[in-house]
Tab-separated table of C-alpha atoms in Angstrom:
chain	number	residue	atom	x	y	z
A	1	UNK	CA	18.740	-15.630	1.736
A	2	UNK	CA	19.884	-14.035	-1.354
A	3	UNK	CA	23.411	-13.738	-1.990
A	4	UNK	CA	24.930	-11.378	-4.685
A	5	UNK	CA	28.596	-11.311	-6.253
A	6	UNK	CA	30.052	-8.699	-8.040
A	7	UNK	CA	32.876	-8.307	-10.141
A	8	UNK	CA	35.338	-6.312	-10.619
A	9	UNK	CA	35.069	-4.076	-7.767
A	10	UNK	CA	36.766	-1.303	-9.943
A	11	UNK	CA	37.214	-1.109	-13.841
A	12	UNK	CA	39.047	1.640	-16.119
A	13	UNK	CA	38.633	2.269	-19.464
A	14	UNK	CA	39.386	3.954	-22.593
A	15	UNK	CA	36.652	6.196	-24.264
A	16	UNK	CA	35.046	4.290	-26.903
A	17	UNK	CA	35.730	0.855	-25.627
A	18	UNK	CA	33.550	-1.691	-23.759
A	19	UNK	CA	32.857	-2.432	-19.888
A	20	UNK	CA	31.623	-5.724	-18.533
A	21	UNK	CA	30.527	-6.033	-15.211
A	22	UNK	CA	29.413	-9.375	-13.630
A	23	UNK	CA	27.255	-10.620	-11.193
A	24	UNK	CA	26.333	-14.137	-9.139
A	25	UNK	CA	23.770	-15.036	-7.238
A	26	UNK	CA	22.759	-17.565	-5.418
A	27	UNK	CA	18.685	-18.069	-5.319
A	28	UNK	CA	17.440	-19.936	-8.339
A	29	UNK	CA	14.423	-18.817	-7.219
A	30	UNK	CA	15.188	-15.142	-7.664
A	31	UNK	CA	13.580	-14.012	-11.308
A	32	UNK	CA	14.366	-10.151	-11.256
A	33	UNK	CA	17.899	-8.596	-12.042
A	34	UNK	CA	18.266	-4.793	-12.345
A	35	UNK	CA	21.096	-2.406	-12.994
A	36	UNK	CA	21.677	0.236	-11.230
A	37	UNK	CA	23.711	3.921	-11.879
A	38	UNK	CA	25.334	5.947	-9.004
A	39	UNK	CA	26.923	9.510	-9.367
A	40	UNK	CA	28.921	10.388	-6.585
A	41	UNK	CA	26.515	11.452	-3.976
A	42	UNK	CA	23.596	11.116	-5.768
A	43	UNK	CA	20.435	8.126	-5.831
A	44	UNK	CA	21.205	4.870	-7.678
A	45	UNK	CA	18.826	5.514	-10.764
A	46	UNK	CA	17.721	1.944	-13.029
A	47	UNK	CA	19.547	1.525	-16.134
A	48	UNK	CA	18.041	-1.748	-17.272
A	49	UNK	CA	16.613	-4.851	-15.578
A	50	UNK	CA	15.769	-8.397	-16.866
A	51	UNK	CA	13.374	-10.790	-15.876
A	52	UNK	CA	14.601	-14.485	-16.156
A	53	UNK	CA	12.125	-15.438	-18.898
A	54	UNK	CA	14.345	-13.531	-21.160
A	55	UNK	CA	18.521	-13.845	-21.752
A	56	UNK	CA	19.582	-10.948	-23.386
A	57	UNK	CA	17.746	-7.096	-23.461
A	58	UNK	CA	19.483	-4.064	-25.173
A	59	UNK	CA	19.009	-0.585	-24.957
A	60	UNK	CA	21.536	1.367	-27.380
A	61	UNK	CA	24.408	1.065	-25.860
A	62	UNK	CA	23.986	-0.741	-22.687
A	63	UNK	CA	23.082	-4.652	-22.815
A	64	UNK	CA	22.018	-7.215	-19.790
A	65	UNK	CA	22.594	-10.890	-20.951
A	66	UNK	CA	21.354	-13.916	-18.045
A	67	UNK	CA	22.711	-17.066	-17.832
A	68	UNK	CA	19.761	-18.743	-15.199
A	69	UNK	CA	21.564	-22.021	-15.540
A	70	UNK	CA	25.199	-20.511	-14.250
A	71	UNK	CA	23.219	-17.884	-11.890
A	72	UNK	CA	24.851	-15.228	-13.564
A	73	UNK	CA	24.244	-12.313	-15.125
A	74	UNK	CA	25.826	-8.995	-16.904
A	75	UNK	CA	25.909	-5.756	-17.789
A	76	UNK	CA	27.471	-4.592	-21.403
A	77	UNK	CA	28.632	-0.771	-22.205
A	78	UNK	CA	29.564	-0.387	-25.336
A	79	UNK	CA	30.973	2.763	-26.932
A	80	UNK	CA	31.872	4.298	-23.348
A	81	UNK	CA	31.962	8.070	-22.959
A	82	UNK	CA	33.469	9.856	-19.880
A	83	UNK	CA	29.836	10.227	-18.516
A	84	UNK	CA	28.884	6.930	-18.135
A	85	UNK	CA	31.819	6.779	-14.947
A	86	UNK	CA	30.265	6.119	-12.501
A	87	UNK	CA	29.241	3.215	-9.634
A	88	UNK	CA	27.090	0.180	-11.046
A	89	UNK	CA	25.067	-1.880	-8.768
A	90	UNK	CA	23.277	-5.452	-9.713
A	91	UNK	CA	20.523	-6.591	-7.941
A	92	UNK	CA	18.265	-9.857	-7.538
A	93	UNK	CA	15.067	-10.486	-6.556
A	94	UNK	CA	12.276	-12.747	-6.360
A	95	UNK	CA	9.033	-14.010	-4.776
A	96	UNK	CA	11.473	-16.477	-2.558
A	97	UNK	CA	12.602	-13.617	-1.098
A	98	UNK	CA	9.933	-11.450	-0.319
A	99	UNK	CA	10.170	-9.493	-3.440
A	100	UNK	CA	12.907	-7.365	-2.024
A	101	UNK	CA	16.315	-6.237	-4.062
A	102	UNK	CA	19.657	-7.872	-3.018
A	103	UNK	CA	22.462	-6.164	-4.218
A	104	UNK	CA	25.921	-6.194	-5.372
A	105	UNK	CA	29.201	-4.112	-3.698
A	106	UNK	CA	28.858	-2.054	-7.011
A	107	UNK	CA	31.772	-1.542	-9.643
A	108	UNK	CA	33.323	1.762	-9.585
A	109	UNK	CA	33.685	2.611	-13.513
A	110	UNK	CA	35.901	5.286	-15.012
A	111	UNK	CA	36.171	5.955	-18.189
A	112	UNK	CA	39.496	7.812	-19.169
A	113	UNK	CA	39.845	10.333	-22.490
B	1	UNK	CA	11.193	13.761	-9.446
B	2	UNK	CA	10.873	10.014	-8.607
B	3	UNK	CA	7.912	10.691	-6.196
B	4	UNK	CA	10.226	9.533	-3.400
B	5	UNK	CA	11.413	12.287	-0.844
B	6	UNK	CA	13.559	12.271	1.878
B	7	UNK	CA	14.493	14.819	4.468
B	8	UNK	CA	16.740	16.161	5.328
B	9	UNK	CA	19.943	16.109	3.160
B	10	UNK	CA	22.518	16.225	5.590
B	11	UNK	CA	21.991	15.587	9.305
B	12	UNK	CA	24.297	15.799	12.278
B	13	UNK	CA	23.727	13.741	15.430
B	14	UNK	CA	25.209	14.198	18.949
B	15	UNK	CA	26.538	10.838	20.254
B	16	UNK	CA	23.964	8.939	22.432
B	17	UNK	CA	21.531	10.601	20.299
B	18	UNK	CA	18.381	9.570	18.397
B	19	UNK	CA	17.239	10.713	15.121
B	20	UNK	CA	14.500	10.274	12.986
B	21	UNK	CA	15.130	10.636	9.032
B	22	UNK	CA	12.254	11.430	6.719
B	23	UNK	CA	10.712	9.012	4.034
B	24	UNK	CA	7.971	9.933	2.044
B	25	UNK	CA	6.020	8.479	-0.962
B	26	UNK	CA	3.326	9.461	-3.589
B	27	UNK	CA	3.984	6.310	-5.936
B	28	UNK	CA	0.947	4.659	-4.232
B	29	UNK	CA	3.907	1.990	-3.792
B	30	UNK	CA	3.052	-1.038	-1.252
B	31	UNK	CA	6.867	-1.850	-0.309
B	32	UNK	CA	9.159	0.558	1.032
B	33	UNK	CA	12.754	0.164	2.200
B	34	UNK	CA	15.591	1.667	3.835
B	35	UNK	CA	19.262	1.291	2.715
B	36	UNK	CA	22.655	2.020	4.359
B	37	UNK	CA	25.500	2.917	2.033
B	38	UNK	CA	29.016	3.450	2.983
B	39	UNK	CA	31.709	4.569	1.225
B	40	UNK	CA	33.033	2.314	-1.645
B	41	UNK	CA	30.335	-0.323	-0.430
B	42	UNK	CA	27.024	-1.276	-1.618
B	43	UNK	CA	23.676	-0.969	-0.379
B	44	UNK	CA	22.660	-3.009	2.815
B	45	UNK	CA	19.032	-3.398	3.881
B	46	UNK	CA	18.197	-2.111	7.082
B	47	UNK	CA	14.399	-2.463	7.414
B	48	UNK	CA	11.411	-3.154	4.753
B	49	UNK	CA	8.110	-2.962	4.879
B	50	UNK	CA	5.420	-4.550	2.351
B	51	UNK	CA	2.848	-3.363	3.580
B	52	UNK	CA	1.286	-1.046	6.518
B	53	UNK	CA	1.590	-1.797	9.708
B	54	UNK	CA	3.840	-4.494	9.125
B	55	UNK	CA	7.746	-4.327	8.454
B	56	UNK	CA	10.369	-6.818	8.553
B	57	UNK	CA	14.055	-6.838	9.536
B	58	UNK	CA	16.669	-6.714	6.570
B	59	UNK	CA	20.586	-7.569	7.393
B	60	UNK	CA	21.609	-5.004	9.326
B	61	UNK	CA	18.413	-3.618	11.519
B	62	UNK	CA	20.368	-3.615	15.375
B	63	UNK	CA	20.051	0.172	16.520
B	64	UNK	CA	17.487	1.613	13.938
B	65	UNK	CA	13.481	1.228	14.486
B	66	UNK	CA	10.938	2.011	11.858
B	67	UNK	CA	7.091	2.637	11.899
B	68	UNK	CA	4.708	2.012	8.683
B	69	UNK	CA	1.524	4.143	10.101
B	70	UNK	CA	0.615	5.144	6.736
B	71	UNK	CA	1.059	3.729	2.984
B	72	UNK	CA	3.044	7.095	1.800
B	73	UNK	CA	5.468	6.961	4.960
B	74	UNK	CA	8.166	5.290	6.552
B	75	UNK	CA	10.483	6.601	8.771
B	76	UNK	CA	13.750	5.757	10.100
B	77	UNK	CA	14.543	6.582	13.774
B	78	UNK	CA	18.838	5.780	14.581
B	79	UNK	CA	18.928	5.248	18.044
B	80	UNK	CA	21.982	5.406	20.080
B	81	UNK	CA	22.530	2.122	19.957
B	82	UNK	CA	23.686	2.179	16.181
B	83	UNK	CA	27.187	2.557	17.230
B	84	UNK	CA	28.562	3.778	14.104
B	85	UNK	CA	25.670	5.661	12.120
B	86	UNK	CA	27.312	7.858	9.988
B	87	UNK	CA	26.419	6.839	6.792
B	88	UNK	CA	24.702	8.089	3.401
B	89	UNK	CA	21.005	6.392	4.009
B	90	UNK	CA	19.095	5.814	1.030
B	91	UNK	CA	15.009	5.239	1.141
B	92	UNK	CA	12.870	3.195	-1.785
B	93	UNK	CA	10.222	1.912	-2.513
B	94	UNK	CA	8.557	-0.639	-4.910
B	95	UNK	CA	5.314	-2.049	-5.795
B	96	UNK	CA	4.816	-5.888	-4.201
B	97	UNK	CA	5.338	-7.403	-7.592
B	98	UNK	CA	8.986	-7.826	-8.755
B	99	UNK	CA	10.119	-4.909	-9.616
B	100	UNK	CA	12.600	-1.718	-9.325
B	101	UNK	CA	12.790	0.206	-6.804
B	102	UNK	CA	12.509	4.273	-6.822
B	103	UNK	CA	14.866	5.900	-4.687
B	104	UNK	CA	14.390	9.054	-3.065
B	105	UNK	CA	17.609	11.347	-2.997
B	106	UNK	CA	19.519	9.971	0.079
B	107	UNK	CA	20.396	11.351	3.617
B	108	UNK	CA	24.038	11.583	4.721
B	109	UNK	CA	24.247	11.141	8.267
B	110	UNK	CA	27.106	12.181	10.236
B	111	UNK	CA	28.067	11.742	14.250
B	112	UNK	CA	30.019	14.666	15.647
């Protein structure tokens, strides 16, 4: 099945500057990557997903880029502010595997004033 | 909001107890799923379903048991032989395509 990576497991920051977050995986077959957002206590809520016909979406400041060749894919923050800390989760999925998300150990972000 | 609801919000279970969390659907979604989170970790299928009547076993389904009777339900019953249930337990759903999922708002599960 689907296996997916995620790194780093924890990332600080100051405001204003960028976050990266990356992810593996290991299905070529997989052709869906969302990102997911995760307040303390709260539901994961979708902050942008790509589909593997496409390498890079943006949406203001947040970016996915996909790299199907590598089987690797990001998420961008640019400009943080303190409210985009946070827990990110990737995902992949794809007809190979029943359409269902795999996902990532999540990144615990915090961005500091 | 989301169209996804789970119940209850917080549960307590007696040891060698089972329990039956809540998930409910008006998203006219297909797929539904059922997620165990624990702290600092990521999400970790338990069961899925694509359709009714018919679910599947995800990576961690020993001691839980699920029923798809109808397209806008899907419960989660944690039997007592889920050794360490406590847990925040997250429910979504999709349609069959490949797509996102909707989460509803989470249960958090604790043995005392």
């Amino acid at each position: 099945g689907e296996n997916v990576e995620q790194h780093p497991s924890t990332l600080s920051v100051q405001e204003g500057d960028s976050a990266v977050i990356k992810c593996t995986y290991s299905d070529s077959a997989s052709n869906y990557f969302p990102w997911y957002k995760q307040e303390l206590g709260k539901r994961p809520q979708l902050i942008i997903d790509i589909r593997s016909n496409v390498g890079e979406k943006k949406d203001q400041r947040i970016a996915v880029t996909l790299n199907k060749t590598a089987k690797h894919f990001s998420l961008h923050i640019t400009e943080t502010q303190p409210e985009d800390s946070a827990v990110y989760f990737c995902a992949a999925s794809g007809a190979g595997g029943g359409n269902k998300l795999t996902f990532g150990t999540g990144t615990q972000l915090k961005v500091e004033l | 909001d989301g169209g996804i609801t789970q119940s209850p919000k917080y549960l307590f279970r007696k040891e060698g107890q089972n329990v039956t969390l809540s998930c409910e659907q008006n998203l006219n979604h297909d797929a539904m799923y059922w997620y165990r989170q624990d702290p600092g970790q990521g999400l970790r299928l338990i069961y899925y379903s694509q359709i009714v009547n018919d679910f599947q076993k995800g990576d961690i389904a020993e001691g839980y048991s699920v029923s798809r009777e109808k397209k806008e339900s899907f419960p989660l019953t944690v039997t007592s032989a889920q050794k360490n249930p406590t847990a925040f337990y997250l429910c979504a759903s999709s349609t069959n395509l490949v797509s996102e999922g909707a989460f509803g708002q989470g249960t958090r599960l604790t043995v005392v």
